[in-house]
PDB file of C-alpha atoms in Angstrom:
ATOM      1  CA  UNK S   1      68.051 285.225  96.994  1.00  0.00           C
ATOM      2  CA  UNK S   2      69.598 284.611 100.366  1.00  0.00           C
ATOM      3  CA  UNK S   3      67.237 282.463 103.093  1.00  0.00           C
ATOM      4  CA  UNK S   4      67.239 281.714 106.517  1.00  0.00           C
ATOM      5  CA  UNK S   5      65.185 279.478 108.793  1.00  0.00           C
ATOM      6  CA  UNK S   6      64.060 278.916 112.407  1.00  0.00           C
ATOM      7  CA  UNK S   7      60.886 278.118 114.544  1.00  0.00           C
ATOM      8  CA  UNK S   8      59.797 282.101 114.517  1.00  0.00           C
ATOM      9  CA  UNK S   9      61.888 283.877 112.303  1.00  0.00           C
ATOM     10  CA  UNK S  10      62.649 283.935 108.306  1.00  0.00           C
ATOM     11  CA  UNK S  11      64.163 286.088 105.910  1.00  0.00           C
ATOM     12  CA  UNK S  12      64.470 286.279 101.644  1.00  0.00           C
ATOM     13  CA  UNK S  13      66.479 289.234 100.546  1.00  0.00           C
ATOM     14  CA  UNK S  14      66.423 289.928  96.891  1.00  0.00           C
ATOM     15  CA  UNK S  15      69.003 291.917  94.877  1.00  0.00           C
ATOM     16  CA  UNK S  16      66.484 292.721  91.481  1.00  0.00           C
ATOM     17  CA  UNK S  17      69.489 292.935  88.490  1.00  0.00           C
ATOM     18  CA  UNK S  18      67.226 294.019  86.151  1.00  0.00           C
ATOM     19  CA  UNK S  19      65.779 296.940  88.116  1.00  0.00           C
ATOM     20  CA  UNK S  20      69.735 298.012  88.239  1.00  0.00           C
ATOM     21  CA  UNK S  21      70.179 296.050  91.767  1.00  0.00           C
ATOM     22  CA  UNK S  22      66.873 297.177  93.451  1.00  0.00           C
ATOM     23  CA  UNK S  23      66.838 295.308  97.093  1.00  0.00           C
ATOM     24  CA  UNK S  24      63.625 293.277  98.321  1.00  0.00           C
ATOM     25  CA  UNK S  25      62.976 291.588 101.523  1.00  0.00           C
ATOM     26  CA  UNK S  26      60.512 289.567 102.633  1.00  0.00           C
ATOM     27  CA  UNK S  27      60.456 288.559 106.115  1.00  0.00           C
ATOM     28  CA  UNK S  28      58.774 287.163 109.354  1.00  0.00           C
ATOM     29  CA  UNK S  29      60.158 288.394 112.329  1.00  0.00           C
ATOM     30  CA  UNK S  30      59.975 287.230 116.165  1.00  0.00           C
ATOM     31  CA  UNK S  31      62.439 288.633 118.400  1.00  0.00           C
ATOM     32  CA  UNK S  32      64.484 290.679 115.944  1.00  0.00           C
ATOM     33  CA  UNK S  33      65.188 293.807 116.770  1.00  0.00           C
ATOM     34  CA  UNK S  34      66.783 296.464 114.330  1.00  0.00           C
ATOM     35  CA  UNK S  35      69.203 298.929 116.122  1.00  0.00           C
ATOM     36  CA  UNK S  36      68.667 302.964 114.953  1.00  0.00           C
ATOM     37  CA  UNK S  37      70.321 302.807 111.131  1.00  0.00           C
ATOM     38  CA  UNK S  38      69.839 304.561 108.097  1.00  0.00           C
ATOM     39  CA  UNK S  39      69.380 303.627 104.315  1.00  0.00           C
ATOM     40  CA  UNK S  40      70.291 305.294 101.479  1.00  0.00           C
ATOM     41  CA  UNK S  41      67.351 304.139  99.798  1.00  0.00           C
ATOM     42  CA  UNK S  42      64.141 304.486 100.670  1.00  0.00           C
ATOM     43  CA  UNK S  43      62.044 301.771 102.126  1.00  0.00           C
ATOM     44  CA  UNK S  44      58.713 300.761 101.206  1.00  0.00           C
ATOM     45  CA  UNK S  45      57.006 298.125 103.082  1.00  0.00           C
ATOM     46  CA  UNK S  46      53.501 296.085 103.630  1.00  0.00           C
ATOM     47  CA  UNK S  47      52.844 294.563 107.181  1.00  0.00           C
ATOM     48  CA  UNK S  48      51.676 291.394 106.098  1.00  0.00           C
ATOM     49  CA  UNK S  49      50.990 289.602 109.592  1.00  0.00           C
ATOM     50  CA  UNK S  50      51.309 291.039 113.530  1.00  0.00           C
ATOM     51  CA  UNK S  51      52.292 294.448 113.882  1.00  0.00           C
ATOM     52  CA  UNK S  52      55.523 296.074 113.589  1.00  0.00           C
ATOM     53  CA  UNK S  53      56.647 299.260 115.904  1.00  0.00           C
ATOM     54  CA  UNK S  54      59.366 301.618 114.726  1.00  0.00           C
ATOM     55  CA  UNK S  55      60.707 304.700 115.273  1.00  0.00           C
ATOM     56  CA  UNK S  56      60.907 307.601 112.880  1.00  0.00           C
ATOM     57  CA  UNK S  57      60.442 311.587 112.756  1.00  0.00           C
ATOM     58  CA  UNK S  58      61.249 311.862 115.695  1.00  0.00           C
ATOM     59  CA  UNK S  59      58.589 309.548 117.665  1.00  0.00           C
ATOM     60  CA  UNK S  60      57.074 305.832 117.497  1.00  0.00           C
ATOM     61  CA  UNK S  61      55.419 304.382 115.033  1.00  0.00           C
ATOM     62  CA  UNK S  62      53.102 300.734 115.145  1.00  0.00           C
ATOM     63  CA  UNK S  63      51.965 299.620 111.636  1.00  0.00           C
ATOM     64  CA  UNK S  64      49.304 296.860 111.942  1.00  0.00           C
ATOM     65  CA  UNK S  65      48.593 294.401 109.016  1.00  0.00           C
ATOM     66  CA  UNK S  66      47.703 295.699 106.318  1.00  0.00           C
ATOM     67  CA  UNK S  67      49.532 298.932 106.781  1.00  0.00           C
ATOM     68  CA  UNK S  68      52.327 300.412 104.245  1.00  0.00           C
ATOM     69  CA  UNK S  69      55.415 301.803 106.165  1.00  0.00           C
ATOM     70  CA  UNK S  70      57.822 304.308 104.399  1.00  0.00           C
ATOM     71  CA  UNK S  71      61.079 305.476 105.739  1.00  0.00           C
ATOM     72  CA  UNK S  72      62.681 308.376 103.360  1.00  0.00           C
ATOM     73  CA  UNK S  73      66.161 307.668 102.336  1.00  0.00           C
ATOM     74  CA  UNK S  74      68.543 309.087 105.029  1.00  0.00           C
ATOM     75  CA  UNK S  75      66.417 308.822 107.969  1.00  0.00           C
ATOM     76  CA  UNK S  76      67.337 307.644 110.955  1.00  0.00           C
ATOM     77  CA  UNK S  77      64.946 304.557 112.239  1.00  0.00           C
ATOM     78  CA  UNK S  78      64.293 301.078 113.830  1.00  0.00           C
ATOM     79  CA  UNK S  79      61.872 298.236 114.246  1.00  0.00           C
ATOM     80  CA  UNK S  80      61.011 295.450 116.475  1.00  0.00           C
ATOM     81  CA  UNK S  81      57.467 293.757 117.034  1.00  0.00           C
ATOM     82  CA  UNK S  82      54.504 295.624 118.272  1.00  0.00           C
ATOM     83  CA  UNK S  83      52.985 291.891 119.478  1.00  0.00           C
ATOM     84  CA  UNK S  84      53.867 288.717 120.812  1.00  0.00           C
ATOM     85  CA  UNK S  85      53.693 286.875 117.524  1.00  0.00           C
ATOM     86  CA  UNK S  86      55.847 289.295 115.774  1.00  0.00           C
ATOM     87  CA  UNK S  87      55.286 290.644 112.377  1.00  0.00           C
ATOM     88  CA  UNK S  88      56.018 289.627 108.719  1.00  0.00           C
ATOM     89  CA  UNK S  89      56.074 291.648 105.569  1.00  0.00           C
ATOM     90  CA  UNK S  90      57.628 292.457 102.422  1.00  0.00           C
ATOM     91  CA  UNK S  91      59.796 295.701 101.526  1.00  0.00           C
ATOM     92  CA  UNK S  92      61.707 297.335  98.779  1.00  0.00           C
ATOM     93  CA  UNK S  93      64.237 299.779  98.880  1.00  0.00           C
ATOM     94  CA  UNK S  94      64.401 302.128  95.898  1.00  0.00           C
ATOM     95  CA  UNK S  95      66.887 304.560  95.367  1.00  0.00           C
ATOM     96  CA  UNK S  96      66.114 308.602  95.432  1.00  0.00           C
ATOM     97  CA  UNK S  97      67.057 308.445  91.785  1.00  0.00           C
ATOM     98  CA  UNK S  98      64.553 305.955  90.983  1.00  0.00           C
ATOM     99  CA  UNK S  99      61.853 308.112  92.787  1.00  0.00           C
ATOM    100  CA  UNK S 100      63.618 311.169  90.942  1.00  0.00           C
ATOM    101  CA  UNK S 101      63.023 309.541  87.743  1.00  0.00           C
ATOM    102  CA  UNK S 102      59.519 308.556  88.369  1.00  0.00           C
ATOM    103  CA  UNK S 103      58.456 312.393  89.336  1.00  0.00           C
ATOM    104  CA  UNK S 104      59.406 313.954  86.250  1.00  0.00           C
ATOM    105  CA  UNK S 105      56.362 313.696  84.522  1.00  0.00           C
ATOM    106  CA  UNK S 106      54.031 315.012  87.557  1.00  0.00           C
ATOM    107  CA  UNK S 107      52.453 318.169  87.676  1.00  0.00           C
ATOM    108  CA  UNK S 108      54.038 319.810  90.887  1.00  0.00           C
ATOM    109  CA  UNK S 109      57.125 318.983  91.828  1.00  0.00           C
ATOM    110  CA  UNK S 110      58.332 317.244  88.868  1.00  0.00           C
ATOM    111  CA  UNK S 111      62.219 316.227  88.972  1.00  0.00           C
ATOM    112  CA  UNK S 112      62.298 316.009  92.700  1.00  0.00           C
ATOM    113  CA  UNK S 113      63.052 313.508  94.735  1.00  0.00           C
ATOM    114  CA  UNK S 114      59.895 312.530  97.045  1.00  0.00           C
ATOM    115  CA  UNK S 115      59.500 313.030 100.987  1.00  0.00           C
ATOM    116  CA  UNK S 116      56.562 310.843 102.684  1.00  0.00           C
ATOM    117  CA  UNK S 117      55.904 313.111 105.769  1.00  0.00           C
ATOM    118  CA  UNK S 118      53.662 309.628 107.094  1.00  0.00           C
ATOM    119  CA  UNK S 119      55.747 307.180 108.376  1.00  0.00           C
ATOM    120  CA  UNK S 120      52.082 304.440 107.967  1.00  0.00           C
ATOM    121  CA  UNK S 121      49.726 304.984 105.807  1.00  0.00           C
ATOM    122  CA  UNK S 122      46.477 302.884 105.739  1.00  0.00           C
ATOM    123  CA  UNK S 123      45.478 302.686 102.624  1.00  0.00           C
ATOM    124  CA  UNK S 124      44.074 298.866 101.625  1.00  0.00           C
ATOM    125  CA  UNK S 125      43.978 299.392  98.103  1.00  0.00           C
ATOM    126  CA  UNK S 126      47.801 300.569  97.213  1.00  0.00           C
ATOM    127  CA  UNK S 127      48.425 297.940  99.922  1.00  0.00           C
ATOM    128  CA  UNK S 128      47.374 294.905  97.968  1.00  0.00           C
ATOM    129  CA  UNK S 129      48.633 296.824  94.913  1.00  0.00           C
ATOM    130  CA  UNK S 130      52.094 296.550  96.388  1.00  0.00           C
ATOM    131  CA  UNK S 131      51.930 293.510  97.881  1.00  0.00           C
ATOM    132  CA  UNK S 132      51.073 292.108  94.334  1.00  0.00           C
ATOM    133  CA  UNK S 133      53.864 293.820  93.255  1.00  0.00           C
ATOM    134  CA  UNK S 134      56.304 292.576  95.294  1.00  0.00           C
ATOM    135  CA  UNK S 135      55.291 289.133  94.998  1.00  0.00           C
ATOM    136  CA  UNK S 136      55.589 289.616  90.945  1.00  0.00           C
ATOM    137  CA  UNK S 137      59.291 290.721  91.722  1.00  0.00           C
ATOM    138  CA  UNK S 138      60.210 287.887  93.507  1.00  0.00           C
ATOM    139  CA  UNK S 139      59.042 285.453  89.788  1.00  0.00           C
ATOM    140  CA  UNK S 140      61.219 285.060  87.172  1.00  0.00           C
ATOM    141  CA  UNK S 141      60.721 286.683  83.453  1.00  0.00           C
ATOM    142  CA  UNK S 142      57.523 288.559  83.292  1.00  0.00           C
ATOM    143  CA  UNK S 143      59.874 292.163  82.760  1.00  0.00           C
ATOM    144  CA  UNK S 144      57.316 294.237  80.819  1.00  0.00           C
ATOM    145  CA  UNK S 145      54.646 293.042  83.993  1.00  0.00           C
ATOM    146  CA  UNK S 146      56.974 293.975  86.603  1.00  0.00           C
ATOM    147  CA  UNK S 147      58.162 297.322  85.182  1.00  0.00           C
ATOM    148  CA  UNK S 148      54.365 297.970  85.018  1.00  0.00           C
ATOM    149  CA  UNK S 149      53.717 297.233  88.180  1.00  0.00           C
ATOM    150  CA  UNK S 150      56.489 298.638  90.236  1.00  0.00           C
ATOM    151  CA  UNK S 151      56.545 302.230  88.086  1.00  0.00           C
ATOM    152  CA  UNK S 152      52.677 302.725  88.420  1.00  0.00           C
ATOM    153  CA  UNK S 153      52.488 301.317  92.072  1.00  0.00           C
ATOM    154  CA  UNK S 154      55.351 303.923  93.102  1.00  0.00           C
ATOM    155  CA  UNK S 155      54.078 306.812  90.881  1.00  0.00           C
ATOM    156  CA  UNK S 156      50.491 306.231  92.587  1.00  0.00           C
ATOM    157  CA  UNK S 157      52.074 306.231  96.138  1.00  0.00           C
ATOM    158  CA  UNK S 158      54.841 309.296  95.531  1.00  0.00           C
ATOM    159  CA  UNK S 159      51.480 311.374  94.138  1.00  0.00           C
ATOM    160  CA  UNK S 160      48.894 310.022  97.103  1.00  0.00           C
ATOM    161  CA  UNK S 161      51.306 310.849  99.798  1.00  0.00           C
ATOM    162  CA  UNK S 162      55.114 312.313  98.897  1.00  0.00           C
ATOM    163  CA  UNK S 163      55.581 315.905  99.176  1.00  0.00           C
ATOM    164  CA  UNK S 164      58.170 317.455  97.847  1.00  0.00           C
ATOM    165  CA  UNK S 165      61.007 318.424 100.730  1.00  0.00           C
ATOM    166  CA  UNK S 166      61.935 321.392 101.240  1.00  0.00           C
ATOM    167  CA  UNK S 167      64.614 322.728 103.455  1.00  0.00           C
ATOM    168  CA  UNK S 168      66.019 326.083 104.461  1.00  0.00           C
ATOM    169  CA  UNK S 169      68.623 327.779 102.062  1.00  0.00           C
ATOM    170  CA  UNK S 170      70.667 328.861 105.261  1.00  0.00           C
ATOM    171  CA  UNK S 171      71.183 326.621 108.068  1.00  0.00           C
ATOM    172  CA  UNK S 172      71.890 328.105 111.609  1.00  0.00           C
ATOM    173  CA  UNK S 173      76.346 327.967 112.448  1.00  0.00           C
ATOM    174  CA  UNK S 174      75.485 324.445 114.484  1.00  0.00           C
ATOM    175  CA  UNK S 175      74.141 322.564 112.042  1.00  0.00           C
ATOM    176  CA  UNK S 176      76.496 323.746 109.351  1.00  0.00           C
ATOM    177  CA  UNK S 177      78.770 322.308 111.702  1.00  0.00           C
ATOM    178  CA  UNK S 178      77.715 318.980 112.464  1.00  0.00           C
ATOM    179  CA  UNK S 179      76.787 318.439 108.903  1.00  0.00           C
ATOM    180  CA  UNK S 180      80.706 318.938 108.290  1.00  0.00           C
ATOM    181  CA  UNK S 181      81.522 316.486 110.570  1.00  0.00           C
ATOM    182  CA  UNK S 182      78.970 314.336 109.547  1.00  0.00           C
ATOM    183  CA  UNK S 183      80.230 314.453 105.810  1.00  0.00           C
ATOM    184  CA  UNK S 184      83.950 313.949 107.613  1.00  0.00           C
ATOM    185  CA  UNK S 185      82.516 311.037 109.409  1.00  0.00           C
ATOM    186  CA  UNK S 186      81.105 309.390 105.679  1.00  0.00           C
ATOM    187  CA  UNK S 187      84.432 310.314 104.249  1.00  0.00           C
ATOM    188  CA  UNK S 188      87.049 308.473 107.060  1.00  0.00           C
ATOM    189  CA  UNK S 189      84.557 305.763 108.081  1.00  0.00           C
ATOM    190  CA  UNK S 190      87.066 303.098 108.580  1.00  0.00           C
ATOM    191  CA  UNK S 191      89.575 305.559 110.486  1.00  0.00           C
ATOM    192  CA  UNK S 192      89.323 305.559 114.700  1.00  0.00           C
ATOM    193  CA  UNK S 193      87.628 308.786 114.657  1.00  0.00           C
ATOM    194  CA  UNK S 194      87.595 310.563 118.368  1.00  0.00           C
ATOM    195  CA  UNK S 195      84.944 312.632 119.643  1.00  0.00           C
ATOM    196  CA  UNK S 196      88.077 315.109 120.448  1.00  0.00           C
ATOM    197  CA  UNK S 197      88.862 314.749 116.662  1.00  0.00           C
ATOM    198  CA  UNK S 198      85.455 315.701 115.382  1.00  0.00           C
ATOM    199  CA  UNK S 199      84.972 318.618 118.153  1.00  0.00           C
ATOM    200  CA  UNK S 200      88.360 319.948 117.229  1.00  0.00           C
ATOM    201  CA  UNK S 201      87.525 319.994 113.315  1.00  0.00           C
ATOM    202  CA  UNK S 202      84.844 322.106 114.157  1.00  0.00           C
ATOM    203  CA  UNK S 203      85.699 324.695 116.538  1.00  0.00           C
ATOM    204  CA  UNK S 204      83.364 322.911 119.216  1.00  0.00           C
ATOM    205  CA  UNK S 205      83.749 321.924 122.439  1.00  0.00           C
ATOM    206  CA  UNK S 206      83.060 317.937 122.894  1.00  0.00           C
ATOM    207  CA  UNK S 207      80.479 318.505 125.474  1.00  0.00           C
ATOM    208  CA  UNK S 208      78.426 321.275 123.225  1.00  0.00           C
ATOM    209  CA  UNK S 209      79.487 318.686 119.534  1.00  0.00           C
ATOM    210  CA  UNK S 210      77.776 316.022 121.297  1.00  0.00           C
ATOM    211  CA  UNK S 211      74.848 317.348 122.184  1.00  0.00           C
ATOM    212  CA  UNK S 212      74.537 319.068 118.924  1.00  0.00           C
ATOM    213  CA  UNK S 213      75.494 316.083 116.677  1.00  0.00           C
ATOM    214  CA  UNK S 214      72.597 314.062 118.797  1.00  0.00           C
ATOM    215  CA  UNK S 215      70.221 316.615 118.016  1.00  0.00           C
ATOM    216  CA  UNK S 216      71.133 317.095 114.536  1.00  0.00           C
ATOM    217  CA  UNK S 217      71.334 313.451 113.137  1.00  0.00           C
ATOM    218  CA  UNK S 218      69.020 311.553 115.455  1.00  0.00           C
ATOM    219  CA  UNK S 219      71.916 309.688 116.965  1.00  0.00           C
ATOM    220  CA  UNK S 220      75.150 309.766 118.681  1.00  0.00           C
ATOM    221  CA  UNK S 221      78.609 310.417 116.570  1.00  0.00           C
ATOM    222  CA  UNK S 222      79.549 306.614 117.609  1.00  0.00           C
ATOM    223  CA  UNK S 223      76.694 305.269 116.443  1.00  0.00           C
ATOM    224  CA  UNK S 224      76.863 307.692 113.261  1.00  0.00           C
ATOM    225  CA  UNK S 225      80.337 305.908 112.481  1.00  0.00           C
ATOM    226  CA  UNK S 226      78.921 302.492 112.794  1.00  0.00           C
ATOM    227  CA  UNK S 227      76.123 303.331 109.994  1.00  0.00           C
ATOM    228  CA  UNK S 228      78.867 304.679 108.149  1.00  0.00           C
ATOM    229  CA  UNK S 229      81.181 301.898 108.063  1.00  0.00           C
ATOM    230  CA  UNK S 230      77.746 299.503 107.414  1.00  0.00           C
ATOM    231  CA  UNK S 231      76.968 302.120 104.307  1.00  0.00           C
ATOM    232  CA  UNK S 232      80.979 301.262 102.893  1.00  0.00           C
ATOM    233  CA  UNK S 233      80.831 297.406 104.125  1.00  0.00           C
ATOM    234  CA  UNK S 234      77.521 297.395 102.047  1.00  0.00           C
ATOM    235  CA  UNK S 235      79.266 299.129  98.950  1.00  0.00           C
ATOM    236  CA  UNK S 236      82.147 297.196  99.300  1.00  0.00           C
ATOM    237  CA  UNK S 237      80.490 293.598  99.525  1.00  0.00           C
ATOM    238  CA  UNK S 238      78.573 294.886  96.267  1.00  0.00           C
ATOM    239  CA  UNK S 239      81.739 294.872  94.545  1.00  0.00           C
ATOM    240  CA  UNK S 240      82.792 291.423  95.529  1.00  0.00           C
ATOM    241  CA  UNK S 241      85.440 292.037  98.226  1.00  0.00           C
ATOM    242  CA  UNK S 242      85.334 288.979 100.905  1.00  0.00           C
ATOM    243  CA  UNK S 243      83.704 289.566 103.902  1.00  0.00           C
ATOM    244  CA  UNK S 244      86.417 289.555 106.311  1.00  0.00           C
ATOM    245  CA  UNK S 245      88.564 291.868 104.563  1.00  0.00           C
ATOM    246  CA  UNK S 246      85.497 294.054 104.211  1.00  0.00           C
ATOM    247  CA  UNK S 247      85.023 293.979 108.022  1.00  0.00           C
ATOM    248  CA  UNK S 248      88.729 294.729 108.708  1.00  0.00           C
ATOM    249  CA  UNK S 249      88.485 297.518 106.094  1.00  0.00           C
ATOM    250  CA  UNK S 250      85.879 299.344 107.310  1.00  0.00           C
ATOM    251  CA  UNK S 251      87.514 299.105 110.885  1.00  0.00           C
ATOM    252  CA  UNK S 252      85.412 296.443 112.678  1.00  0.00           C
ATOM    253  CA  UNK S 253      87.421 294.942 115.695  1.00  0.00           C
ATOM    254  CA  UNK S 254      86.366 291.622 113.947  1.00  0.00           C
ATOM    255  CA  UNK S 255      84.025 289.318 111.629  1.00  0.00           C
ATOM    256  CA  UNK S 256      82.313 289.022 114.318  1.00  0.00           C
ATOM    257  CA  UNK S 257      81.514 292.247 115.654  1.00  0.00           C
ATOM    258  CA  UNK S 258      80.333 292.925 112.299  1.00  0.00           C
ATOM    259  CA  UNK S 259      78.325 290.309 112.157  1.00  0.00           C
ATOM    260  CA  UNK S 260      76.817 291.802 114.483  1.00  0.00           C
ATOM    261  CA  UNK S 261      76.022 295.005 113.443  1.00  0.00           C
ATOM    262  CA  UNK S 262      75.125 294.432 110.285  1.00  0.00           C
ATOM    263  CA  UNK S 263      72.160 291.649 111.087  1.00  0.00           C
ATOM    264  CA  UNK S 264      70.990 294.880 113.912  1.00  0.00           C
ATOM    265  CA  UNK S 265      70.636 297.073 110.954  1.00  0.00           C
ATOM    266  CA  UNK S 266      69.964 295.347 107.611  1.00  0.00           C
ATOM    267  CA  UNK S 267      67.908 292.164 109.502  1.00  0.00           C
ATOM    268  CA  UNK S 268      70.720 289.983 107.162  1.00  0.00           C
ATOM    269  CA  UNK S 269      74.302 288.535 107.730  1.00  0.00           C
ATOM    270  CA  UNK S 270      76.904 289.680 105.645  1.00  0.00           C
ATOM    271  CA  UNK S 271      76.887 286.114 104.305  1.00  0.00           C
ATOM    272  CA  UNK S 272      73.351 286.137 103.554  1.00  0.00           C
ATOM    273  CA  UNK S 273      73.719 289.277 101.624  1.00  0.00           C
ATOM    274  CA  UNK S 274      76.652 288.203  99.480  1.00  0.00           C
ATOM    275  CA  UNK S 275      74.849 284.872  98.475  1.00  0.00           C
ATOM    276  CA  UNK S 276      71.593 287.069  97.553  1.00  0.00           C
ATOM    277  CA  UNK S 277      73.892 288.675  95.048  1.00  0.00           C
ATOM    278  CA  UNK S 278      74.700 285.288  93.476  1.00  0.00           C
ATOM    279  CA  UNK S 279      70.871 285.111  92.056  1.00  0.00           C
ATOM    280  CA  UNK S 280      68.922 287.027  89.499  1.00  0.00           C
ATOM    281  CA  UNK S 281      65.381 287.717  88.962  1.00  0.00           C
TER     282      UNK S 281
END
């Protein structure tokens, strides 16, 4: 576990090694603000205190205590604090295979991985369910509890409210195109990658790419590239590189500019997360 202290503001970030490196953070926000970013995981949270606002599908969001907030893996979002006295609450971030898993044995869409169409839900029961969940993650032994816990309080939330999503077979010429680019942008994250570049690679003028790739992705190609160097920092600190070399790798002007970016989208330092990956629970 990694912690940090001030007058308004703390964080805990968990790395879970024996739920294969499941992430959990509990945290009390003031004036943090988190920049638009994406996970690969999902996140599941429980608004503990204040009131959290965040954007997501498209439009703002404000989850007030007691309130569960899911963001499907791969969408674009934020967060900052709805009220003065900021917010506090406790998240985990499972993986779309972990969801996956879980879905097998349902019904309807069995083998699929989840989409929650509600960005809050308000739901007081499944909210203390989780919230006693999380706190159980945070203990030490206990597995058989905690497996118990964390499989039935996802199953009961993926059948309550996930839907299974479903997306066109055939994609109108734009989109096939900025989803090339996008999947160019993953692949050469750490590579100065021009707007010219990205037009160019597919048959686009930079004007019309730009526009598109906004409307596509939720977000400008710059900002795109910064995600996607965060996405290799993150895989790349996982694996025990140091963190400057990761930030020069993945084509940060500096430790410090990544510094940067990575507290505005994970709510963490880099140094915060490595030392979280030092502990077990």
């Amino acid at each position: 576990m990694a912690k940090t202290e001030n007058v308004k503001e703390s964080t805990h970030f968990f790395h879970l090694k024996e739920f294969n490196g499941l992430e959990m953070l509990k945290a009390r926000y003031h004036k943090q603000v988190f920049s638009r970013h994406v996970h690969e995981t999902f996140c599941i949270g429980v608004i503990e205190e204040g009131a959290q606002r965040f954007y997501r599908t498209g439009r703002e969001h404000i989850a007030p205590k007691g309130a569960i907030i899911l963001v499907n893996a791969d969408e674009i979002h934020t967060g900052s604090s709805a009220v003065k006295t900021g917010w506090s609450y406790q998240a985990i971030y499972p993986s779309p295979d972990l969801l996956c898993s879980l879905s097998r044995d349902f019904q309807y869409g069995g083998g699929s991985v989840p989409w929650f169409p509600a960005a809050v839900v308000h739901d007081l029961g499944l909210s203390e369910q989780l919230r006693m969940t999380f706190h159980l993650l945070a203990q030490s032994g206990n597995i058989l509890l905690k497996e118990t816990m964390l499989l039935s309080s996802l199953a009961w939330l993926i059948m309550k409210y996930g839907q299974t999503h479903v997306t066109a077979q055939e994609l109108p010429a734009a989109e096939k195109q900025i989803f090339l680019a996008k999947e160019y942008i993953d692949a050469y994250a750490e590579n100065n990658i021009s707007l010219n570049q990205l037009a160019e690679l597919v048959q686009l003028s930079p004007w019309h790419f730009l526009r598109q790739f906004k409307k596509t992705i939720g977000v400008t190609p710059h900002v795109y590239l910064i995600l996607a160097r965060l996405r290799m920092a993150r895989r790349l600190l996982l694996e025990g590189n140091p963190i400057l070399n990761v930030a020069i790798r993945c084509g940060f002007s500096d430790q410090s500019h990544f510094n940067r970016h990575f507290k505005n989208a994970l709510g963490i330092t880099p140094g915060m997360f490595v030392r979280s990956l030092q502990k077990s629970y």
